[in-house]
Amino acid sequence: MAEIEFEKVTKSFGEGALAVDQLDLGIKDGEFMVLVGPSGCGKSTALRMVAGLEAISDGEIKIGGRVVNEVPPKDRDIAMVFQNYALYPHMTVYDNMAFALKLAKVDKGEMDKRVKEAAHVLGLDEFLGRKPRALSGGQRQRVAMGRAIVREPQAFLMDEPLSNLDAKLRVQMRSEIGRIQDDLEVTTIYVTHDQVEAMTMGDRVAVMRKGELQQVGTPTELFLTPVNLFTAGFIGSPSMNFLSSKLERSNGNYQIDVGGQKVTIHEKVTKDRPELEKYDGKEIIIGVRPQDFEDKSIMGDDAPEGSSVKAKVDLVEVLGTETLVHFELNAPMVMTEDMKELQADAGGQDPATVESRAEEGTNEFVAQLDPKSRIKRGEEVELFIDTRQLHFFDIDNSQGIYGGDGDRAAGNGNR
Amino acid sequence: MSVASDARPGERGSGDGFFARLRGDFANSERRTGYTMVSPSLLLILVIGAWPVIYAIWLSFQRVIAQETSFAGLDNYATMFSDPRFHSAVINTSIFTVLSVALEFVLGVGIALAINRGFRGQGATRAIALIPWAFPTVVSAIMWRLMYQQTGGIMQYIAEKIQLVSGPILASEQATLFAAVFVDVWKTTPFVALLLLAGLQVIPGDVYEAARVDGANALQQFKSVTLPLLKPAIVVALLFRTLDAWRVFDLFWAMSDRTVESLSTYVFKGVRISQTEFSLGDAAAVFIFVTSLVIAAFFIRGLGSQSAGEG
Amino acid sequence: MPRRDFLKAAGAGVAGTALLGSTACDGFTPAVEGTSNSLVFSFGPDDSGVVQAVIDMFNKKMGGKITVEYREMPADTGQYFDKLRTEFQSGVVVNDVIGADVIWPAQLAANGWLEPLDELFTEEMQSDYISAPLDTGRYNDKIYSVPWYADAGMLYYRKDLLDKNGIKSPPKTWEELYDIGAKVAGAEGLGYGYVGQGAEYEGGVCNGCEFVWNGGGEIQDPKDLAKIVIDSPEAMAGLEAGQKVVSSGVAPVAFATFKELESLTVFLNQDAVFMRNWPFAYGGLADPALGTTFDPKKVYEQVLVTTLPVTEAGQENFACLGGWTFAINALSSKKEQAWEFIKFMITPEIRETFTIDRAAMPPERSFYEDKKLIKEQPLLEVAKDAIASTKPRPIHPYYSDMSLRMAESFNENIKSEISPQQAISTLQTQMQRIADTNVPNPNI
């Protein structure tokens, strides 16, 4: 058991951009830390530097207080689970799991005990004599886990271990890995590009982009107080809706223009985000989570005035537990570079479409409504917006606008 | 996978035997069409492949002098097995095969590992390494014969300088045999290396990373990961090389100038030069054929069975 | 044409033919059985161009009545013979006249592939011929070939060095040769006393036969060619002399790998006192293309030629017969025309052309007395004694088999891997078995 610390860790591959740029991150003993980000964000490289599979260009990595920059992988006392499992194809499940122990010259009886225990925990008892190719994807995944478990290492390093499984298995293994980590209380770094995985598994989540750490925090913190446009867009599903509007004051409250319809912002927001004042009368980016829309027709009378928009429904996806509604508004997005990249990275809507829509002055929105809603495609609908939950971003630097207490997210473990 | 084994169980005949399966296949019209379609090629293979072999085997039980043929039973084989020249052919060929294949394998593994590390100019190195292999054997045999010559032969000079030999290499059958091994190693190691390199390149890199994390040092990685995973390529390389070496002809014929007998030169002398020993040469050819089959079976069964599972 | 130039041309030509192996695979030459008056003459490549020139002369003279086409066969005689045999076995007539090595007629005739020439090549015509080339054409009391030109093993020696060391005449016996060779080589700082051909090939067989014959032995009983008589004290003495050439240190150990060119190279490098070689080497002495280190202006005073030594003084000496003959394909439909061509090829004028332009030694005695011709081709006088002392290798339908065995045993004898006693007894058994193998019916 040990904590793992990144101190200004940098990785460069020859010329060009840095794969990891001055990463500062501390993982507590027994913590489950998820590194998440789009492909190429440096999360895997960061993990591989911990494993010792990549050299560290600059900075220091400490495991249990010991600087491991020059320590070979085998002496770091870590275990790794690979994306493609990296099982030894010519060895049985038993031998795969026992390999590291054999190399470490662990006593035979002890080795047998550990392998069998791990196999039992993972439900692999009856497969110990099989070779990997005779196993299903999920079973191989378990063997890869088992191989890590028997080592009883200081830390688990997992590199997108579930990405090769089908959706159902992935959900199942997600909880299983979580359970095992909980039981063993081993410090774990888990790399994934899937923000759902990150949010459901991590004690804390570190969002990375282009080699730079964006934000570290608990899933809730990330969801509620994203420090910038990127984290806001990357975390959450469906993705946050963005539009740009001038921030205007009317009757003491701020108002924004959403496709020609005035939306009044709740005064709590103004209070929480003193910085907003600086943007009075200026163009800003506003983020609305799909969850913060609701079908006004099913809400009754308790919906505050002036916080709803009318829209024509383009598409309705009834998921049972919720209903997703796609609609278009003439509330264009200012396509900053960050915005474009975010669209590409987040893998949501096609960036080209978003851009052309922006040029036409329109923008597509997604709302996640209560399943009681009976909205049909093509209908005109009035959607309530929970303006207490709106997010605001500076149009120039894409940073979230908080100020005061609201700024706490940015201070959390970051820089 | 054979066609038959793909059949769904229900379509098969009652038994598991070959004929039962065949009958089952013929009951299925799609399969019948399949067999009909491949039959011309099968026939062609039989005619150009199997027939000459069968004919050669038949001839080995005949006595052929000029154009006259009479049944000889096992006489040719008896004569062959008691012929001292055949004995030396077997011994020479065996020594040559074992030594050259062993050296080529060891060096080939080393070179393959080195090239596999990846470096600038890897492609060019690979191409250059293959040049000796691309030479026709006769050409390289004659080229090396010149280098082994006593007068002005660089290899003879070097061998004398390092006191490997005291007399002319080519005047001693043993020295010539080892010289032939050397030439074969020079010529074919790159080929072995490339075969093994192809095998190395399909080993996923993350398996090595897993081994590194699991605590394996370089040697342990080689022993526990590379070798077992390279086995299919090793089997192919060893099989190719052993069969090639076992049939060595031109290297011996041209480089030793027929003084060192190999199985194939024994065959050639009997079949193409002699007018009275055609049958003897033919029997030796059958001997090569049968022993080659045994060698192939040894490699495929002995070494292949364990690796077959790795796919 | 100045003498040096044609000697050079001849030397290069024969040397090219002597280079074995590499020029193997020529493609299949389609049968040239064109019009009824065209003949096909098969022969190896001729770098000198004389053969084609002479054929052109013949075609011109015939004025279209007979046209000869030159079909080039492999340069390596072993491959040439193999190809010839394969063609005969297939039964397709692809040639009418064959330029045949002296060791082939019996082998081809035994299969019925050659036309007997007794009626055409009359005894009268044969009267001037040296006996050895004629004998090679005889099989079962019939003659199957007409000698074209002859080769003989000769001893080349460094007259200048012998003189310098007070040796008046070249050695008559092998013992003398060892002594002189060792002494002169030592005194002059030459590598070796003697070089020749000891490799396992046909030339090695020739060298070996010469050792046997010059020891007084025989391989084949001259009275009964089916009888092998190599197991004799004389033959053993001959092979002892052969082994001693190397074991005494007079010849290099690499002698066992030497062919014509290797031995010539050493001699041209002025690294040997004596050399056994064929007449072609004479032209090569002054040939810079072959790497001679001699001064071309002086070499023919420095190097002289004599007959090969014998084991005991006073014995008759022999030289192995080489060379080529003409034969007619028994299956040819144009035998008359074929004979016309052969007759033309052996007319004195054409013989002289070959003698002068190709340094080919004629098989008839009279040419060696022709002062005018000798002036144009001095090699005639030089090779005269050697040619006169020629003896054919065993004449037998299965000579190829005998040659294989002799090549092996003679080579092993040179290398001292077997004793001369073992060599003769092994050869006696093996060759007698070959000689006893039933010969196919020649009336196929």
PDB file of C-alpha atoms in Angstrom, chain C residues 192-298:
ATOM      1  CA  TYR C 192      56.645 -26.285 -55.974  1.00  0.00           C
ATOM      2  CA  GLY C 193      58.517 -28.747 -58.073  1.00  0.00           C
ATOM      3  CA  TYR C 194      55.535 -30.084 -59.947  1.00  0.00           C
ATOM      4  CA  VAL C 195      51.903 -29.281 -60.707  1.00  0.00           C
ATOM      5  CA  GLY C 196      49.262 -31.209 -62.600  1.00  0.00           C
ATOM      6  CA  GLN C 197      45.640 -32.209 -62.305  1.00  0.00           C
ATOM      7  CA  GLY C 198      44.667 -34.179 -59.218  1.00  0.00           C
ATOM      8  CA  ALA C 199      41.071 -33.130 -58.678  1.00  0.00           C
ATOM      9  CA  GLU C 200      38.213 -35.584 -58.742  1.00  0.00           C
ATOM     10  CA  TYR C 201      37.155 -35.130 -62.376  1.00  0.00           C
ATOM     11  CA  GLU C 202      37.933 -36.348 -65.851  1.00  0.00           C
ATOM     12  CA  GLY C 203      41.296 -34.587 -65.958  1.00  0.00           C
ATOM     13  CA  GLY C 204      42.240 -36.329 -62.742  1.00  0.00           C
ATOM     14  CA  VAL C 205      41.342 -39.602 -64.408  1.00  0.00           C
ATOM     15  CA  CYS C 206      43.738 -38.743 -67.256  1.00  0.00           C
ATOM     16  CA  ASN C 207      46.547 -37.949 -64.825  1.00  0.00           C
ATOM     17  CA  GLY C 208      45.819 -41.144 -62.928  1.00  0.00           C
ATOM     18  CA  CYS C 209      45.778 -43.284 -66.058  1.00  0.00           C
ATOM     19  CA  GLU C 210      49.130 -41.821 -67.040  1.00  0.00           C
ATOM     20  CA  PHE C 211      50.597 -42.781 -63.652  1.00  0.00           C
ATOM     21  CA  VAL C 212      49.334 -46.338 -64.107  1.00  0.00           C
ATOM     22  CA  TRP C 213      50.549 -46.629 -67.695  1.00  0.00           C
ATOM     23  CA  ASN C 214      53.890 -45.033 -67.048  1.00  0.00           C
ATOM     24  CA  GLY C 215      54.442 -47.512 -64.230  1.00  0.00           C
ATOM     25  CA  GLY C 216      54.091 -50.209 -66.880  1.00  0.00           C
ATOM     26  CA  GLY C 217      50.588 -51.121 -65.857  1.00  0.00           C
ATOM     27  CA  GLU C 218      47.397 -51.442 -67.798  1.00  0.00           C
ATOM     28  CA  ILE C 219      43.824 -50.752 -66.829  1.00  0.00           C
ATOM     29  CA  GLN C 220      42.138 -52.675 -69.585  1.00  0.00           C
ATOM     30  CA  ASP C 221      43.631 -55.799 -71.105  1.00  0.00           C
ATOM     31  CA  PRO C 222      44.574 -54.621 -74.632  1.00  0.00           C
ATOM     32  CA  LYS C 223      43.684 -58.029 -75.984  1.00  0.00           C
ATOM     33  CA  ASP C 224      40.370 -58.337 -74.181  1.00  0.00           C
ATOM     34  CA  LEU C 225      38.748 -55.016 -73.432  1.00  0.00           C
ATOM     35  CA  ALA C 226      36.205 -56.674 -71.120  1.00  0.00           C
ATOM     36  CA  LYS C 227      39.024 -57.604 -68.757  1.00  0.00           C
ATOM     37  CA  ILE C 228      40.249 -55.160 -66.107  1.00  0.00           C
ATOM     38  CA  VAL C 229      43.895 -55.727 -65.167  1.00  0.00           C
ATOM     39  CA  ILE C 230      44.662 -52.743 -62.978  1.00  0.00           C
ATOM     40  CA  ASP C 231      45.522 -54.955 -59.993  1.00  0.00           C
ATOM     41  CA  SER C 232      49.163 -55.410 -60.952  1.00  0.00           C
ATOM     42  CA  PRO C 233      52.497 -54.506 -59.333  1.00  0.00           C
ATOM     43  CA  GLU C 234      53.215 -52.168 -62.260  1.00  0.00           C
ATOM     44  CA  ALA C 235      49.973 -50.251 -61.844  1.00  0.00           C
ATOM     45  CA  MET C 236      50.643 -50.034 -58.130  1.00  0.00           C
ATOM     46  CA  ALA C 237      54.135 -48.691 -58.760  1.00  0.00           C
ATOM     47  CA  GLY C 238      52.550 -46.065 -61.015  1.00  0.00           C
ATOM     48  CA  LEU C 239      50.037 -44.995 -58.382  1.00  0.00           C
ATOM     49  CA  GLU C 240      52.787 -44.964 -55.765  1.00  0.00           C
ATOM     50  CA  ALA C 241      54.596 -42.468 -57.944  1.00  0.00           C
ATOM     51  CA  GLY C 242      51.371 -40.498 -58.146  1.00  0.00           C
ATOM     52  CA  GLN C 243      50.924 -40.463 -54.394  1.00  0.00           C
ATOM     53  CA  LYS C 244      54.551 -39.559 -53.844  1.00  0.00           C
ATOM     54  CA  VAL C 245      54.189 -36.471 -56.024  1.00  0.00           C
ATOM     55  CA  VAL C 246      52.285 -34.925 -53.144  1.00  0.00           C
ATOM     56  CA  SER C 247      53.668 -36.839 -50.158  1.00  0.00           C
ATOM     57  CA  SER C 248      57.242 -35.981 -51.125  1.00  0.00           C
ATOM     58  CA  GLY C 249      56.279 -32.334 -51.135  1.00  0.00           C
ATOM     59  CA  VAL C 250      57.219 -31.782 -54.760  1.00  0.00           C
ATOM     60  CA  ALA C 251      53.609 -31.006 -55.636  1.00  0.00           C
ATOM     61  CA  PRO C 252      51.364 -28.930 -53.365  1.00  0.00           C
ATOM     62  CA  VAL C 253      48.787 -30.647 -51.196  1.00  0.00           C
ATOM     63  CA  ALA C 254      46.257 -28.644 -53.182  1.00  0.00           C
ATOM     64  CA  PHE C 255      47.310 -30.752 -56.190  1.00  0.00           C
ATOM     65  CA  ALA C 256      44.310 -32.867 -55.211  1.00  0.00           C
ATOM     66  CA  THR C 257      42.064 -29.894 -56.088  1.00  0.00           C
ATOM     67  CA  PHE C 258      43.921 -28.746 -59.189  1.00  0.00           C
ATOM     68  CA  LYS C 259      42.460 -28.760 -62.645  1.00  0.00           C
ATOM     69  CA  GLU C 260      44.056 -27.479 -65.861  1.00  0.00           C
ATOM     70  CA  LEU C 261      43.693 -23.803 -65.024  1.00  0.00           C
ATOM     71  CA  GLU C 262      44.838 -24.049 -61.409  1.00  0.00           C
ATOM     72  CA  SER C 263      48.026 -25.818 -62.391  1.00  0.00           C
ATOM     73  CA  LEU C 264      48.584 -23.458 -65.302  1.00  0.00           C
ATOM     74  CA  THR C 265      48.067 -20.464 -63.004  1.00  0.00           C
ATOM     75  CA  VAL C 266      50.788 -21.690 -60.647  1.00  0.00           C
ATOM     76  CA  PHE C 267      53.135 -22.362 -63.525  1.00  0.00           C
ATOM     77  CA  LEU C 268      52.455 -19.009 -65.177  1.00  0.00           C
ATOM     78  CA  ASN C 269      53.153 -17.413 -61.835  1.00  0.00           C
ATOM     79  CA  GLN C 270      56.624 -18.986 -62.123  1.00  0.00           C
ATOM     80  CA  ASP C 271      55.966 -20.973 -58.994  1.00  0.00           C
ATOM     81  CA  ALA C 272      56.626 -24.477 -60.337  1.00  0.00           C
ATOM     82  CA  VAL C 273      59.445 -26.210 -62.178  1.00  0.00           C
ATOM     83  CA  PHE C 274      57.326 -28.832 -63.941  1.00  0.00           C
ATOM     84  CA  MET C 275      53.758 -28.930 -65.156  1.00  0.00           C
ATOM     85  CA  ARG C 276      51.704 -31.702 -66.694  1.00  0.00           C
ATOM     86  CA  ASN C 277      49.162 -30.142 -69.050  1.00  0.00           C
ATOM     87  CA  TRP C 278      47.518 -30.350 -72.473  1.00  0.00           C
ATOM     88  CA  PRO C 279      48.836 -28.668 -75.617  1.00  0.00           C
ATOM     89  CA  PHE C 280      46.535 -25.666 -75.101  1.00  0.00           C
ATOM     90  CA  ALA C 281      48.728 -24.516 -72.224  1.00  0.00           C
ATOM     91  CA  TYR C 282      51.535 -23.828 -74.667  1.00  0.00           C
ATOM     92  CA  GLY C 283      49.739 -20.819 -76.091  1.00  0.00           C
ATOM     93  CA  GLY C 284      48.823 -19.752 -72.609  1.00  0.00           C
ATOM     94  CA  LEU C 285      52.455 -19.380 -71.572  1.00  0.00           C
ATOM     95  CA  ALA C 286      52.582 -16.039 -73.329  1.00  0.00           C
ATOM     96  CA  ASP C 287      49.023 -15.004 -72.686  1.00  0.00           C
ATOM     97  CA  PRO C 288      48.634 -12.009 -70.371  1.00  0.00           C
ATOM     98  CA  ALA C 289      44.895 -12.735 -70.233  1.00  0.00           C
ATOM     99  CA  LEU C 290      45.717 -15.920 -68.337  1.00  0.00           C
ATOM    100  CA  GLY C 291      47.988 -13.946 -66.044  1.00  0.00           C
ATOM    101  CA  THR C 292      51.373 -15.059 -67.255  1.00  0.00           C
ATOM    102  CA  THR C 293      54.357 -13.498 -65.542  1.00  0.00           C
ATOM    103  CA  PHE C 294      56.717 -14.657 -68.272  1.00  0.00           C
ATOM    104  CA  ASP C 295      58.150 -12.348 -70.828  1.00  0.00           C
ATOM    105  CA  PRO C 296      56.267 -13.382 -73.997  1.00  0.00           C
ATOM    106  CA  LYS C 297      59.423 -12.802 -76.035  1.00  0.00           C
ATOM    107  CA  LYS C 298      61.516 -15.196 -73.990  1.00  0.00           C
TER     108      LYS C 298
END
